[in-house]
Amino acid sequence: MERKIRIAAAGDNCVDAYSDGNAYPGGNPVNVAVYVARLGGESTYIGAVGTDKYGKIMLDAIAAKGVDTSHMKVLEGNTAVTQVEIVNGDRVFGDYDEGVMADFKLNAEDIEFLSGYDMVVSGLWGMCEHELPLLKEKGATIAFDFATKLDDPVLEIAIPYVDYAFFSIDDQSEEEIRKFMLEMYAKGPKVVVVTRGEAGSIAYDGKEFYTYGIVPVDVVDTMGAGDSFIAGFLYAVCEGKTVPEAMADGAANSSVTLAYAGAW
C-alpha cells in the first residue's frame, strides 16, 4: 500500500462571519490541512480555539474533513472571528478579533509531533515564527505563507528557516515582483512563490523563474483560493514533482475552491 503524503499545519484559525449571516471555519493553516486531506493526504492541524460556540464548530468542522485534531488547544475565551463581505464575487475583510489565538504557542511536544510530518506549514498570523528554529533543528521541512504583508516584522524573523516561502502580490509589475523574489530567496528559502490572483503564479528556485496561469472557472467566492494553491503545490512537492508541475497542481486545486462559497 502506497504511503500517504503527510503534511502538518500550525497556527491561526478563525471563523469567517459573512454579512449575509453565514459563518464558515477558516484560517490559512487550517485551510491547507483541509485541502491536503481533500487531495488524499494525511494532515494534522495545531491551533487554539475558544470555549465559545464557534470553538466547538471549528473543532467539529476540521475533524469532519478528516484532519487530525489531537493536538488542538481549547483555551478560555473567544475563537478568532473575521467579518467578511462579498463584493462582486470577491471577499472584502472587515474587523478581525484574534481571540484566544493571541495566547497560542507551540510547546515542545507539539514541535516533536509536527517534525514527524513530511512538511510543516504555517503563516503570518500563526504565532509560530519563533518556534521555526526548533522545528528546523528537528529536521522539519517548513513552508510559510507571508500573504500580502511584504514588510511585516514576522518576515525577517521567519524567512531564514523557511524552505518554501509564499507571497501574494497583485499590485506590482512582473519586473518588480521578480526583484522582490530574488531578495527573498537570498534570505534562505529553497523556493519562493508569488501568487497573483487572475495573473497566475511565479516561482523561483535559485536557478530560474517559472510562470503559470490559472485554471478558468466560474468564481463563486475567492475565500481559500490562495491556500488551495499552497496545498496543491506542497502536496506535489512531497510527491517529488518539479516546481512547474507543483504550480500546475496548485492552480488546479485552487480552481476547485473558487467554485463554491466559503473556504471549505
PDB file of C-alpha atoms in Angstrom:
ATOM      1  CA  MET A   1       0.000   0.000   0.000  1.00  0.00           C
ATOM      2  CA  GLU A   2       1.357   3.383  -1.029  1.00  0.00           C
ATOM      3  CA  ARG A   3       2.343   5.680   1.840  1.00  0.00           C
ATOM      4  CA  LYS A   4       0.202   8.792   2.145  1.00  0.00           C
ATOM      5  CA  ILE A   5       1.679  12.269   1.861  1.00  0.00           C
ATOM      6  CA  ARG A   6       1.732  13.703   5.407  1.00  0.00           C
ATOM      7  CA  ILE A   7       1.509  17.481   5.850  1.00  0.00           C
ATOM      8  CA  ALA A   8       1.097  19.278   9.174  1.00  0.00           C
ATOM      9  CA  ALA A   9      -0.304  22.779   9.623  1.00  0.00           C
ATOM     10  CA  ALA A  10       0.147  25.003  12.668  1.00  0.00           C
ATOM     11  CA  GLY A  11      -1.069  28.480  13.501  1.00  0.00           C
ATOM     12  CA  ASP A  12      -4.180  30.589  13.145  1.00  0.00           C
ATOM     13  CA  ASN A  13      -7.764  29.624  12.611  1.00  0.00           C
ATOM     14  CA  CYS A  14     -10.767  31.901  12.500  1.00  0.00           C
ATOM     15  CA  VAL A  15     -14.458  31.831  11.779  1.00  0.00           C
ATOM     16  CA  ASP A  16     -15.259  33.862   8.663  1.00  0.00           C
ATOM     17  CA  ALA A  17     -18.536  35.564   9.567  1.00  0.00           C
ATOM     18  CA  TYR A  18     -20.216  36.775   6.376  1.00  0.00           C
ATOM     19  CA  SER A  19     -22.510  39.781   6.255  1.00  0.00           C
ATOM     20  CA  ASP A  20     -25.358  37.557   4.983  1.00  0.00           C
ATOM     21  CA  GLY A  21     -25.375  35.699   8.317  1.00  0.00           C
ATOM     22  CA  ASN A  22     -23.426  32.640   7.195  1.00  0.00           C
ATOM     23  CA  ALA A  23     -20.274  31.635   9.082  1.00  0.00           C
ATOM     24  CA  TYR A  24     -17.525  29.393   7.757  1.00  0.00           C
ATOM     25  CA  PRO A  25     -14.494  27.892   9.523  1.00  0.00           C
ATOM     26  CA  GLY A  26     -11.210  29.035   8.000  1.00  0.00           C
ATOM     27  CA  GLY A  27      -7.721  30.402   8.542  1.00  0.00           C
ATOM     28  CA  ASN A  28      -4.612  29.865   6.422  1.00  0.00           C
ATOM     29  CA  PRO A  29      -3.007  26.790   8.089  1.00  0.00           C
ATOM     30  CA  VAL A  30      -6.389  25.165   8.774  1.00  0.00           C
ATOM     31  CA  ASN A  31      -7.392  25.589   5.149  1.00  0.00           C
ATOM     32  CA  VAL A  32      -4.161  23.992   3.948  1.00  0.00           C
ATOM     33  CA  ALA A  33      -4.713  20.996   6.268  1.00  0.00           C
ATOM     34  CA  VAL A  34      -8.266  20.534   4.961  1.00  0.00           C
ATOM     35  CA  TYR A  35      -7.182  20.783   1.320  1.00  0.00           C
ATOM     36  CA  VAL A  36      -4.363  18.259   1.874  1.00  0.00           C
ATOM     37  CA  ALA A  37      -6.963  15.817   3.206  1.00  0.00           C
ATOM     38  CA  ARG A  38      -9.151  16.614   0.169  1.00  0.00           C
ATOM     39  CA  LEU A  39      -6.215  15.670  -2.076  1.00  0.00           C
ATOM     40  CA  GLY A  40      -5.946  12.300  -0.337  1.00  0.00           C
ATOM     41  CA  GLY A  41      -3.138  13.119   2.056  1.00  0.00           C
ATOM     42  CA  GLU A  42      -2.864  12.747   5.809  1.00  0.00           C
ATOM     43  CA  SER A  43      -2.945  16.083   7.620  1.00  0.00           C
ATOM     44  CA  THR A  44      -2.969  17.471  11.128  1.00  0.00           C
ATOM     45  CA  TYR A  45      -3.707  20.942  12.448  1.00  0.00           C
ATOM     46  CA  ILE A  46      -2.475  22.566  15.660  1.00  0.00           C
ATOM     47  CA  GLY A  47      -4.025  25.836  16.795  1.00  0.00           C
ATOM     48  CA  ALA A  48      -6.213  27.299  19.511  1.00  0.00           C
ATOM     49  CA  VAL A  49      -9.994  27.693  19.698  1.00  0.00           C
ATOM     50  CA  GLY A  50     -12.058  29.259  22.440  1.00  0.00           C
ATOM     51  CA  THR A  51     -14.685  27.942  24.826  1.00  0.00           C
ATOM     52  CA  ASP A  52     -17.427  29.786  22.891  1.00  0.00           C
ATOM     53  CA  LYS A  53     -19.867  28.220  20.383  1.00  0.00           C
ATOM     54  CA  TYR A  54     -17.503  28.903  17.496  1.00  0.00           C
ATOM     55  CA  GLY A  55     -14.777  26.826  19.168  1.00  0.00           C
ATOM     56  CA  LYS A  56     -16.832  23.642  19.033  1.00  0.00           C
ATOM     57  CA  ILE A  57     -17.999  24.447  15.488  1.00  0.00           C
ATOM     58  CA  MET A  58     -14.365  24.860  14.417  1.00  0.00           C
ATOM     59  CA  LEU A  59     -13.131  21.659  16.099  1.00  0.00           C
ATOM     60  CA  ASP A  60     -16.005  19.568  14.757  1.00  0.00           C
ATOM     61  CA  ALA A  61     -15.723  21.022  11.251  1.00  0.00           C
ATOM     62  CA  ILE A  62     -11.985  20.384  10.989  1.00  0.00           C
ATOM     63  CA  ALA A  63     -12.316  16.809  12.273  1.00  0.00           C
ATOM     64  CA  ALA A  64     -15.237  16.172   9.881  1.00  0.00           C
ATOM     65  CA  LYS A  65     -12.910  16.926   6.964  1.00  0.00           C
ATOM     66  CA  GLY A  66     -10.594  14.114   8.018  1.00  0.00           C
ATOM     67  CA  VAL A  67      -7.912  16.299   9.601  1.00  0.00           C
ATOM     68  CA  ASP A  68      -6.226  15.096  12.806  1.00  0.00           C
ATOM     69  CA  THR A  69      -7.105  17.483  15.674  1.00  0.00           C
ATOM     70  CA  SER A  70      -5.410  15.586  18.506  1.00  0.00           C
ATOM     71  CA  HIS A  71      -3.054  18.460  19.363  1.00  0.00           C
ATOM     72  CA  MET A  72      -5.506  21.353  19.069  1.00  0.00           C
ATOM     73  CA  LYS A  73      -5.903  23.517  22.188  1.00  0.00           C
ATOM     74  CA  VAL A  74      -9.118  24.802  23.752  1.00  0.00           C
ATOM     75  CA  LEU A  75      -8.389  27.996  25.685  1.00  0.00           C
ATOM     76  CA  GLU A  76     -10.740  30.025  27.886  1.00  0.00           C
ATOM     77  CA  GLY A  77     -12.218  32.821  25.778  1.00  0.00           C
ATOM     78  CA  ASN A  78     -13.416  33.501  22.237  1.00  0.00           C
ATOM     79  CA  THR A  79     -12.433  31.840  18.981  1.00  0.00           C
ATOM     80  CA  ALA A  80     -10.919  34.218  16.418  1.00  0.00           C
ATOM     81  CA  VAL A  81     -13.506  35.818  14.088  1.00  0.00           C
ATOM     82  CA  THR A  82     -13.117  37.752  10.825  1.00  0.00           C
ATOM     83  CA  GLN A  83     -16.005  39.802   9.421  1.00  0.00           C
ATOM     84  CA  VAL A  84     -16.367  39.247   5.651  1.00  0.00           C
ATOM     85  CA  GLU A  85     -18.410  40.792   2.860  1.00  0.00           C
ATOM     86  CA  ILE A  86     -18.652  39.505  -0.714  1.00  0.00           C
ATOM     87  CA  VAL A  87     -18.473  42.290  -3.294  1.00  0.00           C
ATOM     88  CA  ASN A  88     -18.744  41.151  -6.938  1.00  0.00           C
ATOM     89  CA  GLY A  89     -17.524  37.658  -6.000  1.00  0.00           C
ATOM     90  CA  ASP A  90     -14.504  38.980  -4.104  1.00  0.00           C
ATOM     91  CA  ARG A  91     -14.188  38.740  -0.336  1.00  0.00           C
ATOM     92  CA  VAL A  92     -13.675  42.018   1.493  1.00  0.00           C
ATOM     93  CA  PHE A  93     -12.333  41.632   5.023  1.00  0.00           C
ATOM     94  CA  GLY A  94     -13.703  43.743   7.868  1.00  0.00           C
ATOM     95  CA  ASP A  95     -12.862  43.621  11.576  1.00  0.00           C
ATOM     96  CA  TYR A  96     -10.714  40.803  12.966  1.00  0.00           C
ATOM     97  CA  ASP A  97     -10.915  39.673  16.589  1.00  0.00           C
ATOM     98  CA  GLU A  98      -7.886  37.491  17.366  1.00  0.00           C
ATOM     99  CA  GLY A  99      -9.490  35.968  20.467  1.00  0.00           C
ATOM    100  CA  VAL A 100      -7.556  33.115  22.107  1.00  0.00           C
ATOM    101  CA  MET A 101      -5.110  32.888  19.192  1.00  0.00           C
ATOM    102  CA  ALA A 102      -3.300  35.778  20.905  1.00  0.00           C
ATOM    103  CA  ASP A 103      -2.250  33.283  23.616  1.00  0.00           C
ATOM    104  CA  PHE A 104      -1.351  30.382  21.293  1.00  0.00           C
ATOM    105  CA  LYS A 105       2.177  28.957  21.343  1.00  0.00           C
ATOM    106  CA  LEU A 106       3.665  25.653  20.211  1.00  0.00           C
ATOM    107  CA  ASN A 107       5.147  23.608  23.052  1.00  0.00           C
ATOM    108  CA  ALA A 108       7.976  21.040  22.965  1.00  0.00           C
ATOM    109  CA  GLU A 109       5.566  18.136  22.449  1.00  0.00           C
ATOM    110  CA  ASP A 110       3.898  19.949  19.531  1.00  0.00           C
ATOM    111  CA  ILE A 111       7.265  20.556  17.889  1.00  0.00           C
ATOM    112  CA  GLU A 112       8.243  16.892  18.258  1.00  0.00           C
ATOM    113  CA  PHE A 113       4.875  15.836  16.795  1.00  0.00           C
ATOM    114  CA  LEU A 114       4.988  18.278  13.867  1.00  0.00           C
ATOM    115  CA  SER A 115       8.534  17.350  12.883  1.00  0.00           C
ATOM    116  CA  GLY A 116       7.389  13.799  12.127  1.00  0.00           C
ATOM    117  CA  TYR A 117       5.455  15.025   9.063  1.00  0.00           C
ATOM    118  CA  ASP A 118       6.786  15.430   5.508  1.00  0.00           C
ATOM    119  CA  MET A 119       6.133  19.169   5.631  1.00  0.00           C
ATOM    120  CA  VAL A 120       5.104  21.743   8.267  1.00  0.00           C
ATOM    121  CA  VAL A 121       3.047  24.726   7.097  1.00  0.00           C
ATOM    122  CA  SER A 122       2.378  27.959   8.971  1.00  0.00           C
ATOM    123  CA  GLY A 123       1.703  31.585   8.165  1.00  0.00           C
ATOM    124  CA  LEU A 124       1.938  35.223   9.080  1.00  0.00           C
ATOM    125  CA  TRP A 125      -0.733  35.279  11.797  1.00  0.00           C
ATOM    126  CA  GLY A 126       0.062  31.800  13.154  1.00  0.00           C
ATOM    127  CA  MET A 127       2.174  32.813  16.189  1.00  0.00           C
ATOM    128  CA  CYS A 128       4.721  30.136  15.222  1.00  0.00           C
ATOM    129  CA  GLU A 129       7.598  32.209  13.823  1.00  0.00           C
ATOM    130  CA  HIS A 130       9.712  31.964  16.993  1.00  0.00           C
ATOM    131  CA  GLU A 131       9.450  28.158  17.040  1.00  0.00           C
ATOM    132  CA  LEU A 132      10.662  27.678  13.458  1.00  0.00           C
ATOM    133  CA  PRO A 133      14.340  27.310  14.520  1.00  0.00           C
ATOM    134  CA  LEU A 134      13.312  24.466  16.852  1.00  0.00           C
ATOM    135  CA  LEU A 135      11.383  22.755  14.046  1.00  0.00           C
ATOM    136  CA  LYS A 136      14.378  23.165  11.748  1.00  0.00           C
ATOM    137  CA  GLU A 137      16.648  21.563  14.391  1.00  0.00           C
ATOM    138  CA  LYS A 138      14.308  18.557  14.344  1.00  0.00           C
ATOM    139  CA  GLY A 139      14.759  18.266  10.586  1.00  0.00           C
ATOM    140  CA  ALA A 140      11.383  19.669   9.530  1.00  0.00           C
ATOM    141  CA  THR A 141      10.794  20.977   6.011  1.00  0.00           C
ATOM    142  CA  ILE A 142       8.946  24.274   6.503  1.00  0.00           C
ATOM    143  CA  ALA A 143       6.517  26.176   4.276  1.00  0.00           C
ATOM    144  CA  PHE A 144       5.265  29.609   5.275  1.00  0.00           C
ATOM    145  CA  ASP A 145       2.623  31.922   3.841  1.00  0.00           C
ATOM    146  CA  PHE A 146       3.616  35.583   4.175  1.00  0.00           C
ATOM    147  CA  ALA A 147       0.406  36.648   2.372  1.00  0.00           C
ATOM    148  CA  THR A 148       0.347  40.266   1.167  1.00  0.00           C
ATOM    149  CA  LYS A 149       2.365  41.706   4.069  1.00  0.00           C
ATOM    150  CA  LEU A 150       5.728  42.226   2.401  1.00  0.00           C
ATOM    151  CA  ASP A 151       7.150  44.398   5.178  1.00  0.00           C
ATOM    152  CA  ASP A 152       5.688  42.660   8.244  1.00  0.00           C
ATOM    153  CA  PRO A 153       8.265  42.167  11.059  1.00  0.00           C
ATOM    154  CA  VAL A 154       7.408  38.438  11.093  1.00  0.00           C
ATOM    155  CA  LEU A 155       9.024  38.121   7.653  1.00  0.00           C
ATOM    156  CA  GLU A 156      12.558  38.799   8.885  1.00  0.00           C
ATOM    157  CA  ILE A 157      12.090  36.501  11.896  1.00  0.00           C
ATOM    158  CA  ALA A 158      10.702  33.565   9.920  1.00  0.00           C
ATOM    159  CA  ILE A 159      12.248  33.517   6.462  1.00  0.00           C
ATOM    160  CA  PRO A 160      15.756  32.200   7.331  1.00  0.00           C
ATOM    161  CA  TYR A 161      14.086  28.953   8.492  1.00  0.00           C
ATOM    162  CA  VAL A 162      11.623  28.590   5.618  1.00  0.00           C
ATOM    163  CA  ASP A 163      12.110  26.162   2.708  1.00  0.00           C
ATOM    164  CA  TYR A 164       9.036  27.181   0.674  1.00  0.00           C
ATOM    165  CA  ALA A 165       8.061  30.850   1.005  1.00  0.00           C
ATOM    166  CA  PHE A 166       4.703  32.009  -0.370  1.00  0.00           C
ATOM    167  CA  PHE A 167       3.611  35.590  -1.041  1.00  0.00           C
ATOM    168  CA  SER A 168       0.544  37.155  -2.646  1.00  0.00           C
ATOM    169  CA  ILE A 169       1.176  40.229  -4.810  1.00  0.00           C
ATOM    170  CA  ASP A 170      -1.230  41.605  -7.404  1.00  0.00           C
ATOM    171  CA  ASP A 171      -0.394  45.319  -7.411  1.00  0.00           C
ATOM    172  CA  GLN A 172       3.167  45.249  -8.811  1.00  0.00           C
ATOM    173  CA  SER A 173       4.704  44.673 -12.229  1.00  0.00           C
ATOM    174  CA  GLU A 174       6.290  41.328 -13.014  1.00  0.00           C
ATOM    175  CA  GLU A 175       9.691  43.007 -13.033  1.00  0.00           C
ATOM    176  CA  GLU A 176       9.140  44.385  -9.512  1.00  0.00           C
ATOM    177  CA  ILE A 177       7.890  41.014  -8.296  1.00  0.00           C
ATOM    178  CA  ARG A 178      10.924  39.164  -9.687  1.00  0.00           C
ATOM    179  CA  LYS A 179      13.275  41.645  -7.997  1.00  0.00           C
ATOM    180  CA  PHE A 180      11.458  41.084  -4.693  1.00  0.00           C
ATOM    181  CA  MET A 181      11.633  37.304  -5.146  1.00  0.00           C
ATOM    182  CA  LEU A 182      15.410  37.436  -5.658  1.00  0.00           C
ATOM    183  CA  GLU A 183      15.727  39.452  -2.425  1.00  0.00           C
ATOM    184  CA  MET A 184      13.604  36.910  -0.528  1.00  0.00           C
ATOM    185  CA  TYR A 185      15.494  33.938  -1.987  1.00  0.00           C
ATOM    186  CA  ALA A 186      18.745  35.434  -0.710  1.00  0.00           C
ATOM    187  CA  LYS A 187      17.361  35.243   2.851  1.00  0.00           C
ATOM    188  CA  GLY A 188      17.240  31.445   2.852  1.00  0.00           C
ATOM    189  CA  PRO A 189      14.278  29.696   1.167  1.00  0.00           C
ATOM    190  CA  LYS A 190      14.810  26.934  -1.411  1.00  0.00           C
ATOM    191  CA  VAL A 191      11.819  28.137  -3.429  1.00  0.00           C
ATOM    192  CA  VAL A 192       9.953  31.462  -3.431  1.00  0.00           C
ATOM    193  CA  VAL A 193       6.418  31.515  -4.861  1.00  0.00           C
ATOM    194  CA  VAL A 194       4.225  34.536  -5.580  1.00  0.00           C
ATOM    195  CA  THR A 195       0.547  34.126  -6.393  1.00  0.00           C
ATOM    196  CA  ARG A 196      -1.008  36.942  -8.426  1.00  0.00           C
ATOM    197  CA  GLY A 197      -4.739  36.236  -8.466  1.00  0.00           C
ATOM    198  CA  GLU A 198      -6.028  36.111 -12.046  1.00  0.00           C
ATOM    199  CA  ALA A 199      -2.476  36.604 -13.355  1.00  0.00           C
ATOM    200  CA  GLY A 200      -1.433  33.165 -12.077  1.00  0.00           C
ATOM    201  CA  SER A 201       1.813  32.496 -10.224  1.00  0.00           C
ATOM    202  CA  ILE A 202       5.591  32.922 -10.416  1.00  0.00           C
ATOM    203  CA  ALA A 203       8.157  30.688  -8.699  1.00  0.00           C
ATOM    204  CA  TYR A 204      11.927  30.941  -8.304  1.00  0.00           C
ATOM    205  CA  ASP A 205      14.206  28.107  -7.209  1.00  0.00           C
ATOM    206  CA  GLY A 206      17.599  29.831  -7.383  1.00  0.00           C
ATOM    207  CA  LYS A 207      18.158  28.676 -10.955  1.00  0.00           C
ATOM    208  CA  GLU A 208      15.241  30.064 -12.924  1.00  0.00           C
ATOM    209  CA  PHE A 209      11.859  31.741 -12.794  1.00  0.00           C
ATOM    210  CA  TYR A 210       8.753  29.742 -13.699  1.00  0.00           C
ATOM    211  CA  THR A 211       5.342  31.185 -14.538  1.00  0.00           C
ATOM    212  CA  TYR A 212       1.948  29.519 -14.615  1.00  0.00           C
ATOM    213  CA  GLY A 213      -1.523  30.838 -15.379  1.00  0.00           C
ATOM    214  CA  ILE A 214      -4.856  29.857 -13.878  1.00  0.00           C
ATOM    215  CA  VAL A 215      -7.412  27.119 -14.456  1.00  0.00           C
ATOM    216  CA  PRO A 216     -10.534  29.032 -15.607  1.00  0.00           C
ATOM    217  CA  VAL A 217     -13.660  28.517 -13.508  1.00  0.00           C
ATOM    218  CA  ASP A 218     -16.901  30.367 -12.706  1.00  0.00           C
ATOM    219  CA  VAL A 219     -15.881  32.129  -9.493  1.00  0.00           C
ATOM    220  CA  VAL A 220     -18.348  31.947  -6.596  1.00  0.00           C
ATOM    221  CA  ASP A 221     -16.064  33.026  -3.741  1.00  0.00           C
ATOM    222  CA  THR A 222     -12.295  33.651  -3.649  1.00  0.00           C
ATOM    223  CA  MET A 223     -12.031  32.610   0.021  1.00  0.00           C
ATOM    224  CA  GLY A 224      -9.349  29.950   0.400  1.00  0.00           C
ATOM    225  CA  ALA A 225      -8.126  30.120  -3.203  1.00  0.00           C
ATOM    226  CA  GLY A 226      -4.565  31.030  -2.253  1.00  0.00           C
ATOM    227  CA  ASP A 227      -4.447  28.401   0.480  1.00  0.00           C
ATOM    228  CA  SER A 228      -5.688  25.809  -2.036  1.00  0.00           C
ATOM    229  CA  PHE A 229      -2.830  26.734  -4.325  1.00  0.00           C
ATOM    230  CA  ILE A 230      -0.354  26.295  -1.465  1.00  0.00           C
ATOM    231  CA  ALA A 231      -1.821  22.904  -0.518  1.00  0.00           C
ATOM    232  CA  GLY A 232      -1.753  21.668  -4.108  1.00  0.00           C
ATOM    233  CA  PHE A 233       1.788  22.962  -4.632  1.00  0.00           C
ATOM    234  CA  LEU A 234       3.190  21.427  -1.428  1.00  0.00           C
ATOM    235  CA  TYR A 235       1.393  18.125  -1.979  1.00  0.00           C
ATOM    236  CA  ALA A 236       3.017  17.924  -5.412  1.00  0.00           C
ATOM    237  CA  VAL A 237       6.446  18.747  -3.934  1.00  0.00           C
ATOM    238  CA  CYS A 238       6.024  15.932  -1.405  1.00  0.00           C
ATOM    239  CA  GLU A 239       5.185  13.628  -4.323  1.00  0.00           C
ATOM    240  CA  GLY A 240       8.540  14.506  -5.871  1.00  0.00           C
ATOM    241  CA  LYS A 241       7.158  16.661  -8.684  1.00  0.00           C
ATOM    242  CA  THR A 242       9.039  19.573 -10.249  1.00  0.00           C
ATOM    243  CA  VAL A 243       8.317  23.223  -9.431  1.00  0.00           C
ATOM    244  CA  PRO A 244       6.379  23.803 -12.701  1.00  0.00           C
ATOM    245  CA  GLU A 245       4.313  20.650 -12.053  1.00  0.00           C
ATOM    246  CA  ALA A 246       3.633  21.841  -8.494  1.00  0.00           C
ATOM    247  CA  MET A 247       2.430  25.209  -9.821  1.00  0.00           C
ATOM    248  CA  ALA A 248       0.027  23.453 -12.181  1.00  0.00           C
ATOM    249  CA  ASP A 249      -1.317  21.288  -9.355  1.00  0.00           C
ATOM    250  CA  GLY A 250      -1.688  24.369  -7.165  1.00  0.00           C
ATOM    251  CA  ALA A 251      -3.722  26.164  -9.821  1.00  0.00           C
ATOM    252  CA  ALA A 252      -5.923  23.116 -10.389  1.00  0.00           C
ATOM    253  CA  ASN A 253      -6.612  22.751  -6.665  1.00  0.00           C
ATOM    254  CA  SER A 254      -7.375  26.464  -6.397  1.00  0.00           C
ATOM    255  CA  SER A 255      -9.995  26.251  -9.160  1.00  0.00           C
ATOM    256  CA  VAL A 256     -11.960  23.668  -7.147  1.00  0.00           C
ATOM    257  CA  THR A 257     -12.226  26.048  -4.156  1.00  0.00           C
ATOM    258  CA  LEU A 258     -13.189  29.089  -6.251  1.00  0.00           C
ATOM    259  CA  ALA A 259     -16.343  27.321  -7.414  1.00  0.00           C
ATOM    260  CA  TYR A 260     -18.156  27.262  -4.050  1.00  0.00           C
ATOM    261  CA  ALA A 261     -18.913  29.595  -1.107  1.00  0.00           C
ATOM    262  CA  GLY A 262     -16.571  29.707   1.884  1.00  0.00           C
ATOM    263  CA  ALA A 263     -13.087  28.237   2.212  1.00  0.00           C
ATOM    264  CA  TRP A 264     -14.430  24.672   2.635  1.00  0.00           C
TER     265      TRP A 264
END
